[in-house]
Coordinates of N, CA and C in Angstrom, one line a residue:
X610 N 99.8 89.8 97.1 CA 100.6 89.1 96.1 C 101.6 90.1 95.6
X611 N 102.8 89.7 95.5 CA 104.1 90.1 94.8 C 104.0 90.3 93.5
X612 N 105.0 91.5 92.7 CA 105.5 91.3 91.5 C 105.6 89.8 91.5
X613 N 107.0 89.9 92.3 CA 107.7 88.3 92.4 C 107.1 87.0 92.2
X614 N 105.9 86.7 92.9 CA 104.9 85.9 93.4 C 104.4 85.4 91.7
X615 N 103.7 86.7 90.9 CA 102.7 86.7 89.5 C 104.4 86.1 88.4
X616 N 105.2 86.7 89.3 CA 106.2 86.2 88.0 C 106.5 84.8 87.7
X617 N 107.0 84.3 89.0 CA 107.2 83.0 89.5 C 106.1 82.2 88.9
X618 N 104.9 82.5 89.6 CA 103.6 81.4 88.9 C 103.8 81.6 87.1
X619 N 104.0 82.4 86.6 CA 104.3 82.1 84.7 C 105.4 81.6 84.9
X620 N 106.6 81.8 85.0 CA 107.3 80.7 85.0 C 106.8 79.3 84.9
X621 N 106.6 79.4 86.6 CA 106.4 77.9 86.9 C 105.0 77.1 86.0
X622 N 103.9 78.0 85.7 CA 103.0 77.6 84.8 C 103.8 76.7 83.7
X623 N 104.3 77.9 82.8 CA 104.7 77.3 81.5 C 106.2 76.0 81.1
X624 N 106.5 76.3 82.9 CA 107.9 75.1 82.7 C 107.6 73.4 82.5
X625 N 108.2 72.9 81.6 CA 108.2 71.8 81.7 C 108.0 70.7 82.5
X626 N 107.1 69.7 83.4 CA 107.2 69.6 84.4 C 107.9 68.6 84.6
X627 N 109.3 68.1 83.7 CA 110.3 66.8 84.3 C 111.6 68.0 84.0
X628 N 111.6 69.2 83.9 CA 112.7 70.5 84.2 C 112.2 71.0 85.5
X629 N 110.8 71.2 85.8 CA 110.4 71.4 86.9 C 111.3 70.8 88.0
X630 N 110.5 69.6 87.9 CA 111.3 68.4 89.0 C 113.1 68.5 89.4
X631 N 113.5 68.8 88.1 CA 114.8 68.3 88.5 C 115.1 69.6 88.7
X632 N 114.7 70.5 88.9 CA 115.5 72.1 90.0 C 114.9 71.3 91.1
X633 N 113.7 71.1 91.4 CA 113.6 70.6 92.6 C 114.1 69.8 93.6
X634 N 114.6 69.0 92.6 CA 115.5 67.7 93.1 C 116.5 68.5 93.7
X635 N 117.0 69.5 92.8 CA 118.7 69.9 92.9 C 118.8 70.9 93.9
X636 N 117.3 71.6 94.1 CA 117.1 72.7 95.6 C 117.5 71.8 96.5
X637 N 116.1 71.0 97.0 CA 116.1 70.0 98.0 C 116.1 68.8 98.3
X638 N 116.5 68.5 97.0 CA 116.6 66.8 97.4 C 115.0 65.6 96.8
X639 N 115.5 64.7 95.9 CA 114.3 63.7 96.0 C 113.6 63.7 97.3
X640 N 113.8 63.4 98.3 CA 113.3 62.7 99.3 C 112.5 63.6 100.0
X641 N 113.2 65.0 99.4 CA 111.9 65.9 100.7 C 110.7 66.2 99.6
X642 N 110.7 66.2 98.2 CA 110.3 66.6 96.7 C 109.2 65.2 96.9
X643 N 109.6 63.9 97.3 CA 108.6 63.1 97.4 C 107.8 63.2 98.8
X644 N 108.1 64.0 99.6 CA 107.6 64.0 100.6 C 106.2 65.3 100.4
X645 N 107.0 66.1 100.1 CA 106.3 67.3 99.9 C 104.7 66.7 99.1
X646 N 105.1 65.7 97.8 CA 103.8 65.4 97.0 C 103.3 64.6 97.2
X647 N 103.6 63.9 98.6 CA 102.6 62.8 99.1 C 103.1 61.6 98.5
X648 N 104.3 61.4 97.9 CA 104.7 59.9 97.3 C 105.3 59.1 98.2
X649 N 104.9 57.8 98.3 CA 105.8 56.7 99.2 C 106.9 56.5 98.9
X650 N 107.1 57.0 97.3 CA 108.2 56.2 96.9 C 109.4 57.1 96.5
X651 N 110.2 57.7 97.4 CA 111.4 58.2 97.5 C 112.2 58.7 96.3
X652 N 112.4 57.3 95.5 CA 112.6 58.0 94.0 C 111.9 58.0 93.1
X653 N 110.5 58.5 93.1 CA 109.7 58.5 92.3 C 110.0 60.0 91.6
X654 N 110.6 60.8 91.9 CA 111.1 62.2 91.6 C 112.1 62.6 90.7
X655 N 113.1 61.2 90.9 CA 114.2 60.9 90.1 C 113.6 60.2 88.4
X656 N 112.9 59.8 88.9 CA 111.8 59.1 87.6 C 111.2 60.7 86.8
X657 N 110.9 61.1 87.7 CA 109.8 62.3 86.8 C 110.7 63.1 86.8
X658 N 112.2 63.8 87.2 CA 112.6 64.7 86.7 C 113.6 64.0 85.3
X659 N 113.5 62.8 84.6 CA 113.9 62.7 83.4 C 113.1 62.6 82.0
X660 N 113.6 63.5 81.1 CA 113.2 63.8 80.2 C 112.0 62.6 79.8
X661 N 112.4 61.3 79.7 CA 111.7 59.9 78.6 C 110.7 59.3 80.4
X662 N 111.0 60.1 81.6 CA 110.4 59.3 82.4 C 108.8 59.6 82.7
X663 N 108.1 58.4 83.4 CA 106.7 59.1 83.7 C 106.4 60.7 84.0
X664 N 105.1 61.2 83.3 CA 104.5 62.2 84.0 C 103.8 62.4 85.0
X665 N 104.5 62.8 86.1 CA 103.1 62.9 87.9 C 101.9 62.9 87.3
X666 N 100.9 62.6 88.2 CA 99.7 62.6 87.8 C 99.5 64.3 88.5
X667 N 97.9 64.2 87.9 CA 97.7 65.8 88.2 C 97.7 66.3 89.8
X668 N 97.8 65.3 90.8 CA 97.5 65.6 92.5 C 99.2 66.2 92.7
X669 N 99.9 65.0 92.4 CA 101.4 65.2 92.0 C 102.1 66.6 91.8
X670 N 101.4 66.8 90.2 CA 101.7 67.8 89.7 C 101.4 69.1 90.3
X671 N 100.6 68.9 90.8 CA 99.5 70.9 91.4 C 100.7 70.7 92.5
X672 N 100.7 69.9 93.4 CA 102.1 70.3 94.3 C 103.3 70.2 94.0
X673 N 103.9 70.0 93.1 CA 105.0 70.2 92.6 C 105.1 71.9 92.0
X674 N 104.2 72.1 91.1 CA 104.0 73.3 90.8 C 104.0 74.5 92.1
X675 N 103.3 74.0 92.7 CA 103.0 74.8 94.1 C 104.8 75.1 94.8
X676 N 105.2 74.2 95.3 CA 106.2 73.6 95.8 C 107.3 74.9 95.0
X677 N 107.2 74.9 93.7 CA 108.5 75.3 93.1 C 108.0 76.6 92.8
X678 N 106.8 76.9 92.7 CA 106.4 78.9 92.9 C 107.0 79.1 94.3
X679 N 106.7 78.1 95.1 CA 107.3 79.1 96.5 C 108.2 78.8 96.8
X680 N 109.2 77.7 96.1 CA 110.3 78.0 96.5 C 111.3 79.2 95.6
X681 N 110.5 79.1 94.7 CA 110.9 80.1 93.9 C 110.9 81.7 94.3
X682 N 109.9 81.7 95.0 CA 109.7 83.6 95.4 C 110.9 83.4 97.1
X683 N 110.7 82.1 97.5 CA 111.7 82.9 98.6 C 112.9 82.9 98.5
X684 N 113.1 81.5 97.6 CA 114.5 81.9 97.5 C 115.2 82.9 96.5
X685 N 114.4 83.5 95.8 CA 115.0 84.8 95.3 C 115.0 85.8 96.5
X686 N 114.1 86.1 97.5 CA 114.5 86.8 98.5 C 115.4 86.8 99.2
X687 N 115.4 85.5 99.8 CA 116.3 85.0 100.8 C 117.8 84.1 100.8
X688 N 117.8 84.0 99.4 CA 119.0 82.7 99.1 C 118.5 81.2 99.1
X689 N 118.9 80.3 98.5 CA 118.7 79.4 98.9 C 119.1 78.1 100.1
X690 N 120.0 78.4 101.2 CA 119.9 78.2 102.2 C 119.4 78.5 103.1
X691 N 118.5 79.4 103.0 CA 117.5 80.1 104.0 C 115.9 79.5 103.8
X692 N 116.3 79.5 101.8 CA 114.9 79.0 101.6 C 114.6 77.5 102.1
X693 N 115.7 76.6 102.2 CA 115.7 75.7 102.2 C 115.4 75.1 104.0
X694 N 115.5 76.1 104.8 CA 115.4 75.6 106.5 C 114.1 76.6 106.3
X695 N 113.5 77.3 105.9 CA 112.2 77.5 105.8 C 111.1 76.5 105.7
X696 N 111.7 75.7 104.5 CA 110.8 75.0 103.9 C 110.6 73.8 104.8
X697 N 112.0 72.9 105.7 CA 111.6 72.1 106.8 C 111.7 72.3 107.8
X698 N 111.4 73.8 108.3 CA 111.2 74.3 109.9 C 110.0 74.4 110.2
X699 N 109.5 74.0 111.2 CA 108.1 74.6 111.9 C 107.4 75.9 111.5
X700 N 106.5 75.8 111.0 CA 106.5 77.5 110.8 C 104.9 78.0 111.7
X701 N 104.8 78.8 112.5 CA 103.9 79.2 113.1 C 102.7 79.5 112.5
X702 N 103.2 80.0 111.1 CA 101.7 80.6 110.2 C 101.0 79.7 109.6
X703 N 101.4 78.2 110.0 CA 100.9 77.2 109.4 C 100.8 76.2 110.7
X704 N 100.3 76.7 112.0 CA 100.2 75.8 113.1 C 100.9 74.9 113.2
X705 N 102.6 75.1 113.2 CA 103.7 74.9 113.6 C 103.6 73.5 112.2
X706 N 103.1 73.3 111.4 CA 103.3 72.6 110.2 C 104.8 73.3 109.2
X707 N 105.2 72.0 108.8 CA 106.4 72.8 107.7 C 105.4 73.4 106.4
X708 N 106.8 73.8 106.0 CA 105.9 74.1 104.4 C 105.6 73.5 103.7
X709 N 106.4 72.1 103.8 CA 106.4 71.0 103.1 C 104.9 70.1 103.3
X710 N 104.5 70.0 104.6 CA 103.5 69.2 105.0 C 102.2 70.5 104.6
X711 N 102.4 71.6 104.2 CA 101.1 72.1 104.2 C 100.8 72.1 102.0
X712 N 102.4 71.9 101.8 CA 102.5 71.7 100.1 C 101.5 70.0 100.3
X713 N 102.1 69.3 100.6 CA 101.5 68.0 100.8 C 99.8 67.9 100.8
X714 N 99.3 68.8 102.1 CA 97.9 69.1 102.5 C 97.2 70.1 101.4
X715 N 98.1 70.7 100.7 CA 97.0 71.1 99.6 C 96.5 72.7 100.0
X716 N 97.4 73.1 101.1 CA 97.2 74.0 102.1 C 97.6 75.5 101.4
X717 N 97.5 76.2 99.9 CA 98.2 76.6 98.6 C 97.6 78.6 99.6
X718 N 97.0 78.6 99.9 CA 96.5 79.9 100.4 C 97.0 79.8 101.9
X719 N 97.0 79.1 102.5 CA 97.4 79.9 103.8 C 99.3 79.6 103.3
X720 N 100.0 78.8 102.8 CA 101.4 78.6 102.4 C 101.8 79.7 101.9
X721 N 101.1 80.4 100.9 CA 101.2 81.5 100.3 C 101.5 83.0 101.2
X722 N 100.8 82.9 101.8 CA 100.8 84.2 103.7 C 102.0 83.6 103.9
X723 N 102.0 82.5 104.4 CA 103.2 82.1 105.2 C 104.5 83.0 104.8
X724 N 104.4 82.3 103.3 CA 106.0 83.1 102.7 C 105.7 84.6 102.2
X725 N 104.8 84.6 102.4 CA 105.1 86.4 102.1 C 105.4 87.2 103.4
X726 N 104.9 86.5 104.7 CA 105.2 87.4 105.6 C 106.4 87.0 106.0
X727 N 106.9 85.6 106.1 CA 108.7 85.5 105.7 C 109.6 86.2 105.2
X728 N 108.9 86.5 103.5 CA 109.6 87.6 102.6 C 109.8 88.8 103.5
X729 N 108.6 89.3 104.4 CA 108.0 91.1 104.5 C 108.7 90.9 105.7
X730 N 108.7 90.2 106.5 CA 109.6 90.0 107.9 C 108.2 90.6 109.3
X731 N 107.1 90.3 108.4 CA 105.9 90.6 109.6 C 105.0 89.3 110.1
X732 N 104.5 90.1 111.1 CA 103.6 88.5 112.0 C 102.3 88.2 111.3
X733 N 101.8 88.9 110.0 CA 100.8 89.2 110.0 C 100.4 88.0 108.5
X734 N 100.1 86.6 108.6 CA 99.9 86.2 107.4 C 98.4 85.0 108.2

């Protein structure tokens, strides 16, 4: 684990989770934000990133949280158009699963390898 990695999780810990949402929205979009957390419903993201709107429930929330620590450590590495074809490209360290589908699956430890050895530029996560 990273400086970067411990910083990111207090952040993301202590952020509000309908400020949360709406960087999320504004990285990637509702649609991949409801994909990522297992919602059917497309703008259900648009709902939770406003201030007076519903709170995710806690399944919701742990991957949103998740979702925005790691997009948060890569895209300070990488920029955010790099973090962003990361997040829906194939990724090998996750048996050719995106990042998104393994944020989805709850998959918080091996996602974690994934992007650090993205970060480190090695085979080894």
């Amino acid at each position: 684990m990273t400086v970067s990695t411990e910083v990111q999780h207090g952040r993301v810990t202590r952020l509000d989770i309908h400020e949360l949402v709406r960087e999320l929205n504004g990285a990637l979009g509702p649609t991949l934000v409801a994909a990522a957390t297992g919602s059917k419903d497309r703008k259900l993201p648009i709902k939770w990133a406003n201030d007076d709107g519903p709170r995710p429930g806690p399944d919701f929330e742990r991957r949103l949280r998740l979702m925005s620590r790691t997009w948060g450590v890569v895209a300070e590495h990488e920029g955010a158009h790099v973090a962003r074809a990361w997040f829906i490209g194939a990724n090998p360290f996750l048996g050719e699963r995106t990042p998104l589908t393994a944020i989805r699956d709850d998959d918080a430890a091996q996602l974690g390898r994934a992007a650090q050895a993205f970060i480190d530029g090695t085979d080894d996560a």
